[in-house]
CSV table of C-alpha atoms and ligand atoms in Angstrom, one decimal:
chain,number,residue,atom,x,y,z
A,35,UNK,CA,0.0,0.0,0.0
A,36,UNK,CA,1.6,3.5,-1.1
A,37,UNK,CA,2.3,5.8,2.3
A,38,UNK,CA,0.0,8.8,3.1
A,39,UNK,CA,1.6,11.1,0.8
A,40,UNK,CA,1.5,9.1,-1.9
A,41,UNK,CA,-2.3,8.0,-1.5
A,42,UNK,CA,-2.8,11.9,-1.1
A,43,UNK,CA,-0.5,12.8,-4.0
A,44,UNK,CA,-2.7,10.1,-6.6
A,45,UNK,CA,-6.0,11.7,-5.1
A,46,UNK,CA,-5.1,14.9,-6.4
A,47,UNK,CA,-3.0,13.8,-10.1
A,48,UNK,CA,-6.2,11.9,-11.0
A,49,UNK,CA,-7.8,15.7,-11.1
A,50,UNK,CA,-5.1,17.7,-12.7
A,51,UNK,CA,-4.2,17.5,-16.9
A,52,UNK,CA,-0.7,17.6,-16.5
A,53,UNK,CA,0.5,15.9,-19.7
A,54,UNK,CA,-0.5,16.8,-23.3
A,55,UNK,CA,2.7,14.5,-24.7
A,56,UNK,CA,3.6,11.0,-23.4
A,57,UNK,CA,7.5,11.5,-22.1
A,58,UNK,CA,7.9,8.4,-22.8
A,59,UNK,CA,9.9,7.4,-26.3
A,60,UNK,CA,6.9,5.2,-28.1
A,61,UNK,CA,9.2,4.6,-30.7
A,62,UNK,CA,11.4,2.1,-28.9
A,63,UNK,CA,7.5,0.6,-27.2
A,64,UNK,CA,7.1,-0.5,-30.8
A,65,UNK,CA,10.3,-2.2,-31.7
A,66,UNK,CA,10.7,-4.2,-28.7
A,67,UNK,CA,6.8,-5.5,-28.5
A,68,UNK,CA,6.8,-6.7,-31.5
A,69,UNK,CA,2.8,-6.9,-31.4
A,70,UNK,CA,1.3,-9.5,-34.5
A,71,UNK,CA,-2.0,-9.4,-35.6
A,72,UNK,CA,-3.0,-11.9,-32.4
A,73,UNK,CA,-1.9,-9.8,-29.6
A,74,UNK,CA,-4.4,-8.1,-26.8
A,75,UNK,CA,-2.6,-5.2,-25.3
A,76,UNK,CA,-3.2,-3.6,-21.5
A,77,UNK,CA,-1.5,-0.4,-21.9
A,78,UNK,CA,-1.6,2.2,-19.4
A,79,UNK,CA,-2.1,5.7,-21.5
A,80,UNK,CA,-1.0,8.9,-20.1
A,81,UNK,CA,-1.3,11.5,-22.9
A,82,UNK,CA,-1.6,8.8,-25.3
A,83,UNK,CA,1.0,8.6,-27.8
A,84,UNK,CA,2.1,5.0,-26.8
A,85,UNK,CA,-1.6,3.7,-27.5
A,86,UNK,CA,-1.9,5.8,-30.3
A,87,UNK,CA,1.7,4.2,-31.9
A,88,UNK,CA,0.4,1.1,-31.4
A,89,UNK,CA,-2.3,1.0,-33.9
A,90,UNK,CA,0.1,0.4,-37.0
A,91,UNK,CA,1.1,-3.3,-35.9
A,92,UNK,CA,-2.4,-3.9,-36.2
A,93,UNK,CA,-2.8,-6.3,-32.9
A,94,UNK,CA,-6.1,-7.4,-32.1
A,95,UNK,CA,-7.6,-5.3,-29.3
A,96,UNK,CA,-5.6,-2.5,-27.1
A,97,UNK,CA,-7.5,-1.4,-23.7
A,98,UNK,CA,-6.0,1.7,-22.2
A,99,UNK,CA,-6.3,2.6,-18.8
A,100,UNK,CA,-5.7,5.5,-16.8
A,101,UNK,CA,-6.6,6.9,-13.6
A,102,UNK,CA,-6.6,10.4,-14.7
A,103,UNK,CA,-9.2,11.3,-17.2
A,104,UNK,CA,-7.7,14.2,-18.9
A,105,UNK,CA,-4.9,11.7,-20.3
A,106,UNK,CA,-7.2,9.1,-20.9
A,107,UNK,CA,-9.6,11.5,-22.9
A,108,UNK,CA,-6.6,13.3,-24.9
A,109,UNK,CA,-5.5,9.3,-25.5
A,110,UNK,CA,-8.7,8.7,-27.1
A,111,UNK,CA,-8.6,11.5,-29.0
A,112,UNK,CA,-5.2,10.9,-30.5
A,113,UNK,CA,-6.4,7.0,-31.4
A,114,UNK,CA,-9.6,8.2,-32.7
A,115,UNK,CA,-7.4,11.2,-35.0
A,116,UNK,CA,-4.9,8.7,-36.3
A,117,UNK,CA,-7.7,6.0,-37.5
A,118,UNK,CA,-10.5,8.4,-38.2
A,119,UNK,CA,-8.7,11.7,-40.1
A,120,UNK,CA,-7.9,10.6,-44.2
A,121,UNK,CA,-5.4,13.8,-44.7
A,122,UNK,CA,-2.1,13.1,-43.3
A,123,UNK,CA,-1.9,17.1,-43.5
A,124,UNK,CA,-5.0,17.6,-41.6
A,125,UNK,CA,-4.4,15.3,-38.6
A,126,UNK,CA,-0.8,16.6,-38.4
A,127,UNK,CA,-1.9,20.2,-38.2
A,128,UNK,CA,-4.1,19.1,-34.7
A,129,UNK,CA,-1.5,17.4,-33.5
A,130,UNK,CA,1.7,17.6,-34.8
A,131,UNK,CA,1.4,21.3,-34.5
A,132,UNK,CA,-1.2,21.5,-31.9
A,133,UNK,CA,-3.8,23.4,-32.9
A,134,UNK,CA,-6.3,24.4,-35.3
A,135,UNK,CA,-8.6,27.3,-36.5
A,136,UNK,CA,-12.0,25.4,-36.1
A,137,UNK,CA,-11.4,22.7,-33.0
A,138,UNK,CA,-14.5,22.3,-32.0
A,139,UNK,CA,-15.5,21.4,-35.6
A,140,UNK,CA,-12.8,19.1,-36.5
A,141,UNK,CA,-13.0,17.0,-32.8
A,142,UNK,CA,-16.8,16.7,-33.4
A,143,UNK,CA,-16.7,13.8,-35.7
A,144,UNK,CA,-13.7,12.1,-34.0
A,145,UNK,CA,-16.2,11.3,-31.1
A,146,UNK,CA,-19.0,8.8,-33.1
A,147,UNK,CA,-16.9,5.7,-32.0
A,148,UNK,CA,-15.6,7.0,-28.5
A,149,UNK,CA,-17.3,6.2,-25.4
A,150,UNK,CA,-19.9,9.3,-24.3
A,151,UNK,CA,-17.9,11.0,-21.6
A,152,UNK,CA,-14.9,11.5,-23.9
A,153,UNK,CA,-17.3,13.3,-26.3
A,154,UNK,CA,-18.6,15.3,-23.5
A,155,UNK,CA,-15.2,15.9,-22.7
A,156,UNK,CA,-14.2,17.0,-25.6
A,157,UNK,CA,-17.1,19.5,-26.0
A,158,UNK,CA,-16.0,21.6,-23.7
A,159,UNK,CA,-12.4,21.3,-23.3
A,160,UNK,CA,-11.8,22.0,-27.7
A,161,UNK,CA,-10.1,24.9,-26.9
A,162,UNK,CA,-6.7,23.3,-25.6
A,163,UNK,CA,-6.2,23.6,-29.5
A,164,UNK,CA,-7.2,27.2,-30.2
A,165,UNK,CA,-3.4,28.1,-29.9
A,166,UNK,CA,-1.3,25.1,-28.8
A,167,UNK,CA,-1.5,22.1,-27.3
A,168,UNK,CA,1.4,21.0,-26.0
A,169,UNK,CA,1.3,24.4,-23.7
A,170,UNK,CA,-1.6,23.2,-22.5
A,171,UNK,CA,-1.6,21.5,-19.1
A,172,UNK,CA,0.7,21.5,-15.8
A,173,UNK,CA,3.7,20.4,-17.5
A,174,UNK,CA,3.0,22.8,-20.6
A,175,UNK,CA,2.8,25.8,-18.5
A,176,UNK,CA,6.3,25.0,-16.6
A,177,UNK,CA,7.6,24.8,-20.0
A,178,UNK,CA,6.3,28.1,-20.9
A,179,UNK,CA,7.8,29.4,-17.7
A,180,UNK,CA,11.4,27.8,-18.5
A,181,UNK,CA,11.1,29.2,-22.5
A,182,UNK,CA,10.9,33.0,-20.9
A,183,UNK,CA,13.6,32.3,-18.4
A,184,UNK,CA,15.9,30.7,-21.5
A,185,UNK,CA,15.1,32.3,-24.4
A,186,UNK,CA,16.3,30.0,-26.5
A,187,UNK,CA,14.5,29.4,-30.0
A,188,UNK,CA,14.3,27.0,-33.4
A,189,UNK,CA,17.3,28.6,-34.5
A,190,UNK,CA,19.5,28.4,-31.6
A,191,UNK,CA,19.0,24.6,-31.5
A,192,UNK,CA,19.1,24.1,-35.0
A,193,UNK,CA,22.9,25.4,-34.7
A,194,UNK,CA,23.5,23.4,-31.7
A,195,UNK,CA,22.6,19.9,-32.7
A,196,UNK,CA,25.3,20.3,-35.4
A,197,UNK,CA,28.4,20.3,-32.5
A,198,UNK,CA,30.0,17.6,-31.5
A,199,UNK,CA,28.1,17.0,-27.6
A,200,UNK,CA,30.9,18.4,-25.9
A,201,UNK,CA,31.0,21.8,-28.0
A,202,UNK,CA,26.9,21.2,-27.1
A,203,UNK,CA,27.2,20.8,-23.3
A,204,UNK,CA,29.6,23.9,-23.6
A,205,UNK,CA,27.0,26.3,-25.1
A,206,UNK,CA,23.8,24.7,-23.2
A,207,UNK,CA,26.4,25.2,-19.6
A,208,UNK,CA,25.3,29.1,-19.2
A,209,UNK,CA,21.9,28.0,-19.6
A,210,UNK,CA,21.9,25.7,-16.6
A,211,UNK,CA,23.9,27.6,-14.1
A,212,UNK,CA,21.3,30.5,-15.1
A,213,UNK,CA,19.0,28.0,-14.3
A,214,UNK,CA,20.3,26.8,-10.8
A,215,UNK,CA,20.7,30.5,-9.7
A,216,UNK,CA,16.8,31.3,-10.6
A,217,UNK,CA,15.3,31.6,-7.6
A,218,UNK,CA,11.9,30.4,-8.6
A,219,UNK,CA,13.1,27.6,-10.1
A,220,UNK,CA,15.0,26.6,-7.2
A,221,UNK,CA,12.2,27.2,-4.9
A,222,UNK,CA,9.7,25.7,-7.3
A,223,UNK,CA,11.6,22.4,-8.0
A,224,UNK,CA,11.8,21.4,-4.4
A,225,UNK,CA,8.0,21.8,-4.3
A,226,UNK,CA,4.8,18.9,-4.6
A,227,UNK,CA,3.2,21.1,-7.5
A,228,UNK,CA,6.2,20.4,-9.4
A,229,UNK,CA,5.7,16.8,-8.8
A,230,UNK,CA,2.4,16.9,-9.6
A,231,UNK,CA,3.5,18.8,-13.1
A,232,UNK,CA,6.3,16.2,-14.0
A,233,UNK,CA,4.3,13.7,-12.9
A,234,UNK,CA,6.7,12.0,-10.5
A,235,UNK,CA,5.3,11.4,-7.0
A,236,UNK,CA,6.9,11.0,-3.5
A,237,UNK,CA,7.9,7.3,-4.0
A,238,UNK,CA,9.5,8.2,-7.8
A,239,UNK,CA,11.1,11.2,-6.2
A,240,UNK,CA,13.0,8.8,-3.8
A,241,UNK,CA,14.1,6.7,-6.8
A,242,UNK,CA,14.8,9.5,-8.4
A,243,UNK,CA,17.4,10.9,-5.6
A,244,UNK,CA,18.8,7.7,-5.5
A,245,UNK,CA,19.4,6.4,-9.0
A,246,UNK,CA,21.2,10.1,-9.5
A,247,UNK,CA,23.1,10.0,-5.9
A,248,UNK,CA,20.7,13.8,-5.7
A,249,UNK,CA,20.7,16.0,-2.5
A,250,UNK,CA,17.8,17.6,-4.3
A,251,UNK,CA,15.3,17.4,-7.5
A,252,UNK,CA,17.5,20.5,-8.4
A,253,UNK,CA,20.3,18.1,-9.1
A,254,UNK,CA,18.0,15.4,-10.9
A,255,UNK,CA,16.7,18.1,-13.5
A,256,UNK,CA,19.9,19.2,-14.0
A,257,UNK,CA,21.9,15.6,-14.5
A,258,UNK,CA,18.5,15.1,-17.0
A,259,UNK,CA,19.4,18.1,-18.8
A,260,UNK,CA,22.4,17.2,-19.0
A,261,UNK,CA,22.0,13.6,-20.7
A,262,UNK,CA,19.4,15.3,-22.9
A,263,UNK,CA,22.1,17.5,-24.7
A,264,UNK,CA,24.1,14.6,-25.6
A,265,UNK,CA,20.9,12.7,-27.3
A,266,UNK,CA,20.6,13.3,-31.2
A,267,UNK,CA,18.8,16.6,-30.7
A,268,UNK,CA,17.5,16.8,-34.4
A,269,UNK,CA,14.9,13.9,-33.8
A,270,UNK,CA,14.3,14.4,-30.0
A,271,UNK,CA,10.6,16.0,-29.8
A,272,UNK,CA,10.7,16.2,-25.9
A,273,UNK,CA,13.6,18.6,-26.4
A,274,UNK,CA,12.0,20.7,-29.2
A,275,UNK,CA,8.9,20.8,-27.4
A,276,UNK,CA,10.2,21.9,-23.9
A,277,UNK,CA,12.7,24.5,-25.3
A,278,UNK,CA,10.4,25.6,-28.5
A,279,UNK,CA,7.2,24.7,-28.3
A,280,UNK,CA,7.0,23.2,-31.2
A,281,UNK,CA,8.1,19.9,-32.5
A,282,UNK,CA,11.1,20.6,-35.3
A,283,UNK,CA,8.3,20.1,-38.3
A,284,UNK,CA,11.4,19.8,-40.4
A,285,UNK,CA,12.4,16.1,-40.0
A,286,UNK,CA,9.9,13.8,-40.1
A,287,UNK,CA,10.8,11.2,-37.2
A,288,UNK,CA,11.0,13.9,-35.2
A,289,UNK,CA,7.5,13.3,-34.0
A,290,UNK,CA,5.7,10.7,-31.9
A,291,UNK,CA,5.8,7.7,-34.5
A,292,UNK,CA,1.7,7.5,-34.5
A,293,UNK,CA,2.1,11.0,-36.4
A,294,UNK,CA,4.2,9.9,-38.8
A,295,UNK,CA,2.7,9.8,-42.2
A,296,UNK,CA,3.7,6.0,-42.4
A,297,UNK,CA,2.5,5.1,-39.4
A,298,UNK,CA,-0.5,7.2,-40.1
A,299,UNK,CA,-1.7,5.5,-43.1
A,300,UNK,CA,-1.2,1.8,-41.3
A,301,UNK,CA,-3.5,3.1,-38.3
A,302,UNK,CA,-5.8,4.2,-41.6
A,303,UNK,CA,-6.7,0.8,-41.9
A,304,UNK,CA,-6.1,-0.9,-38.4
A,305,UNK,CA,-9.1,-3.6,-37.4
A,306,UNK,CA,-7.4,-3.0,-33.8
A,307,UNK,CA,-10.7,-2.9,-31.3
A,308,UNK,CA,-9.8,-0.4,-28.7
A,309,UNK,CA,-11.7,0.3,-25.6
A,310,UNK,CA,-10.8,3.0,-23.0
A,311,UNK,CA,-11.1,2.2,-19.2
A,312,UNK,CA,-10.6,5.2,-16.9
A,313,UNK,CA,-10.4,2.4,-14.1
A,314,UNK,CA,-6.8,1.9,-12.1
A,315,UNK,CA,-4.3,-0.9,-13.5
A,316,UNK,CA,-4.8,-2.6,-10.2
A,317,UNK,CA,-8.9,-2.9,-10.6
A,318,UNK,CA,-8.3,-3.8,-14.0
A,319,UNK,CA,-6.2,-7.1,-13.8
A,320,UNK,CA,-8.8,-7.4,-10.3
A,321,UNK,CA,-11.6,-8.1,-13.2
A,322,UNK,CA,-9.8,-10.0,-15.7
A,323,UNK,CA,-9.9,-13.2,-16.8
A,324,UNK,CA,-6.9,-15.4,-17.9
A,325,UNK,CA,-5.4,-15.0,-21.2
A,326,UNK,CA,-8.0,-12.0,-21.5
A,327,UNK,CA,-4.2,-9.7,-22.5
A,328,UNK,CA,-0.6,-11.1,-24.1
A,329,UNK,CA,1.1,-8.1,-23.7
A,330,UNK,CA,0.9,-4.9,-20.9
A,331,UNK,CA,2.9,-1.7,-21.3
A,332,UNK,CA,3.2,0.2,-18.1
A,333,UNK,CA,4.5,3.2,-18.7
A,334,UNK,CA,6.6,3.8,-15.3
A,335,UNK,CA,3.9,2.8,-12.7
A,336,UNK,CA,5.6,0.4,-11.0
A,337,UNK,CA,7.6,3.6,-10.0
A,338,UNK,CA,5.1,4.9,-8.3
A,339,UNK,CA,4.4,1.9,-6.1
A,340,UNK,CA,6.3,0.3,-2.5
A,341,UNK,CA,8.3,-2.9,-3.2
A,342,UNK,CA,5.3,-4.6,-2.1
A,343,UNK,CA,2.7,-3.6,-3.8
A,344,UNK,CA,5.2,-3.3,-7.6
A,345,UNK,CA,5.8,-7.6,-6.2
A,346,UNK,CA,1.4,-8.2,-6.3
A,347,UNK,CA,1.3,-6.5,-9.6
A,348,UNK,CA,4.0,-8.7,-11.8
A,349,UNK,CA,2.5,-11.7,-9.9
A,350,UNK,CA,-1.1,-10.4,-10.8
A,351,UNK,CA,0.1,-9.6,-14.3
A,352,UNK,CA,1.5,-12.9,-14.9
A,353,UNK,CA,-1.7,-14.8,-13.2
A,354,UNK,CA,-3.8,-13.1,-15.9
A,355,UNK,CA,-1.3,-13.0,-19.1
A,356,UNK,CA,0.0,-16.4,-18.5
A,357,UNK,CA,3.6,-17.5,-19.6
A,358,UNK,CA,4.9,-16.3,-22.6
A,359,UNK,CA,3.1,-12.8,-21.4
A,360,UNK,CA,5.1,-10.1,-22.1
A,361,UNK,CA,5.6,-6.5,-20.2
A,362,UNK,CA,7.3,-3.7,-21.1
A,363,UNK,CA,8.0,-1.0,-18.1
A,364,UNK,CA,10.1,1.6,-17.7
A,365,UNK,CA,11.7,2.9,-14.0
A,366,UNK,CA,14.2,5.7,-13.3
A,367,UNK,CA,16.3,3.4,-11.6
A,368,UNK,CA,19.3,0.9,-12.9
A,369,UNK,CA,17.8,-2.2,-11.6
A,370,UNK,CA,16.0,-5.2,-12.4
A,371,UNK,CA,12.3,-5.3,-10.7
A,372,UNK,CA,11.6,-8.5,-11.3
A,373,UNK,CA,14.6,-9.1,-9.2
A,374,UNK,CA,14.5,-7.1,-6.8
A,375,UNK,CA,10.9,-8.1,-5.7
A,376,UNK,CA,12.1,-11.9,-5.8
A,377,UNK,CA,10.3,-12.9,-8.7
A,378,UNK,CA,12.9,-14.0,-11.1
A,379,UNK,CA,11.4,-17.6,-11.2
A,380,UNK,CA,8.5,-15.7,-12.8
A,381,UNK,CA,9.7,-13.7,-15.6
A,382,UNK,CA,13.3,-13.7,-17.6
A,383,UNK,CA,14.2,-10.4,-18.8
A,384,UNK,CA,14.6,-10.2,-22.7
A,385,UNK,CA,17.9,-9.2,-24.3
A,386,UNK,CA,19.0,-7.6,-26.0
A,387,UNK,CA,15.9,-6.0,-25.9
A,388,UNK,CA,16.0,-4.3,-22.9
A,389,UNK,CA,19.3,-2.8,-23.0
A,390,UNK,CA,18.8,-1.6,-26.6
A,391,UNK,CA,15.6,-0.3,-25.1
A,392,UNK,CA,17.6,1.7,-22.2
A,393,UNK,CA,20.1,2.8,-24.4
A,394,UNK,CA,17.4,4.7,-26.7
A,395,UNK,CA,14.9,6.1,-25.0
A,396,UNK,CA,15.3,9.5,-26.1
A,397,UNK,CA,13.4,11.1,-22.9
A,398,UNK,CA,16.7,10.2,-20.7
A,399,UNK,CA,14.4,10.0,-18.1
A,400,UNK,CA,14.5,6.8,-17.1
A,401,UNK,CA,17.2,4.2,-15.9
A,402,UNK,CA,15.9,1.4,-17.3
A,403,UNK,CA,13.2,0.4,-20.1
A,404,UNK,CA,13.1,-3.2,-19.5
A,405,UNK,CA,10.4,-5.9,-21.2
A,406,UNK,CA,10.1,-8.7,-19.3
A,407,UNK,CA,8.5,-12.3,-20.5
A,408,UNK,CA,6.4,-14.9,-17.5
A,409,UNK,CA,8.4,-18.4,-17.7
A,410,UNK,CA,6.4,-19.9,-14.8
A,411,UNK,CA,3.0,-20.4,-13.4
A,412,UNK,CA,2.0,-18.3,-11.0
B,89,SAM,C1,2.9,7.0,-14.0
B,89,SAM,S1,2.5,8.6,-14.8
B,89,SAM,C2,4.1,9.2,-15.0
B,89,SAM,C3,4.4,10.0,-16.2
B,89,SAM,C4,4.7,9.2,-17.5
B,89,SAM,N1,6.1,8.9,-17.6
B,89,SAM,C5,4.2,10.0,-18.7
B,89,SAM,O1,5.0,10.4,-19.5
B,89,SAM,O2,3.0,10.1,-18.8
B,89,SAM,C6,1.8,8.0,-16.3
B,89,SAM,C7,0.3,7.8,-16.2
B,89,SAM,O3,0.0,6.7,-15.4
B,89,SAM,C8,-1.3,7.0,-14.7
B,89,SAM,N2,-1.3,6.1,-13.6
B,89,SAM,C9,-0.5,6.2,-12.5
B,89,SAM,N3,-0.8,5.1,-11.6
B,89,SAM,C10,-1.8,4.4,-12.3
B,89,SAM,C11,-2.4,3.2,-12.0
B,89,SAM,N4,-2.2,2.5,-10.9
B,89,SAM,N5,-3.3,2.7,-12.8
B,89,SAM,C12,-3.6,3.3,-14.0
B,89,SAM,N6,-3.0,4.5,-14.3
B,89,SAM,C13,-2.1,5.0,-13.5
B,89,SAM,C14,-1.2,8.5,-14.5
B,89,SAM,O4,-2.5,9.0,-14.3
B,89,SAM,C15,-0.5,9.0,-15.7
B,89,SAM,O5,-1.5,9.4,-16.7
């Protein structure tokens, strides 16, 4: 069971839209699942881009669940965009740039095959696309906060990514000890409304500390920032999007891959049955039925759970998916989960999966993206 503050700190996330872009890199989700035309997906959604990218490997059935509605509904959205909208340039104009002249219009016919309260949802909340999305929401607004501080634009980056990471570290250095001397941002960093708006709570936070030997979160953003620089900064939309705004519309896999027009036209034609459950993970696998999913992507919940209660999920997970099941999580520490909650007879790690997986994640948030396959009974 998660401690006081945690319980407290889910009680008030479930309320808040935070995220309008999964930081999470669905690109590598994709690879290493390897989803076939049999597979029935659990995936929990956040803002959705991971569902969303799964689309074009056609599996059978995805059911996204979230605790927080505001993710869920934006998920929902983005599925029903990427198999619903024909033009390429149309759905990448909502968004791939966020926004668009007539939003209640265009999200009106998106809703026929969702269930009612997204539509309801959506009726009132069109205007997150009046003039940009991805400013939208908790994490949005910091951004917009850390743009004025920086002042850094397109053009800046565009100049930077060319330099060898060293030359790139050099000219990003100013940036960050500006940074570390803000006031607010010291103050604010330290604070649980900026774990509410990076969406890491108290447990996470501890993991967080620890995997980066941290006195502070000031230290953790600014070791993050650090491995950011060095990433190929050309493709890397969480960088565009926190420093610009914007993803760089100039390369095309510098997007989500469920925007891409490739992926786009394969989600065209997807028979994938999706449904949308606004229910926790934990209540989900309560009601489920064995064999009812093959694979379930976490996203980093386990992260946000006690040793204890991360050890009833994996056995839960493998009760319900049965062996060969496969799971795909991600955690900001270096360490093996299945290991360290003693259930190793349960599930082998795959490689070299996983360590590809780790090594490109482009968010450089996390310590480990590890997928995981049951190889007993539980
Ligand atoms: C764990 S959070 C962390 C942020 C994440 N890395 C991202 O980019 O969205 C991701 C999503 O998981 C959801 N979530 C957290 N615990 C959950 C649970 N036990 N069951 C279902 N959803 C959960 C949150 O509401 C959020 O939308």
């Amino acid at each position: 069971m998660p401690d006081l503050a945690d319980r407290a700190f889910a009680a008030t996330f479930h309320h808040v839209f935070t995220f309008s872009l999964l930081y999470e890199d669905s690109e590598v989700d994709n690879r290493v699942l390897d989803l076939d035309s049999r597979a029935r997906v659990l995936a929990v959604s956040g803002a959705g881009c991971g569902v969303a990218g799964l689309l074009a490997a056609h599996p059978a059935r995805i059911d996204a669940v979230d605790t927080n509605r505001h993710h869920l509904a934006l998920a929902a959205l983005k599925v029903a965009a990427a198999r619903r909208m024909t033009s390429h340039a149309e759905f990448y104009q909502l968004l791939g740039r966020g926004r668009h002249d007539d939003p209640a219009g265009v999200l009106r016919p998106l809703m026929a095959a969702l269930p009612s309260w997204v539509g309801r949802y959506w009726s009132t909340n069109h205007h997150r696309f009046r003039h940009n999305l991805y400013a939208e929401g908790l994490v949005g607004t910091f951004q917009r906060l850390l743009r004025q501080k920086v002042g850094v634009d397109a053009d800046f980056l565009r100049t930077v990514q060319a330099l060898p990471p060293a030359e790139r570290l050099a000219r990003f250095d100013p940036i960050f000890a500006s940074l570390r001397r803000w006031w607010p941002m010291r103050v604010l960093v330290n604070t649980p409304l900026f774990q509410l708006g990076v969406g890491v709570n108290f447990a996470q936070r501890r993991r967080n500390l620890r995997a980066n030997r941290a006195a502070s979160m000031m230290d953790v953003v600014t070791a993050h920032f650090e491995r950011l620089v060095r990433t190929d900064l050309e493709t890397n939309w969480f960088v565009w999007s926190c420093l610009t705004g914007e993803f760089n519309h100039d390369h095309p896999d510098a997007v989500p891959p469920y925007l891409r027009e490739q992926s786009h036209k394969q989600s065209l034609v997807a028979p994938t049955r999706v449904g949308f459950h606004h229910a926790s993970l934990q209540r989900m696998l309560a009601g489920a039925t064995p064999g009812q999913w093959s694979h379930f992507s976490l996203c980093d919940v386990l992260d946000w759970l006690p040793a204890s209660a991360q050890r009833e999920l994996l056995h839960r997970i493998a009760r319900v998916g049965g062996e060969g099941a496969v799971v795909l999580t991600r955690s900001v520490e270096d360490a093996c989960v299945v290991d360290r909650v003693g259930l190793s007879g349960l599930y082998e790690r795959v490689e070299p999966a996983s360590t590809l997986a780790s090594e490109q994640e482009r968010t450089r948030l996390y310590g480990r993206v590890d997928v995981y396959r049951v190889v007993g009974a539980a």
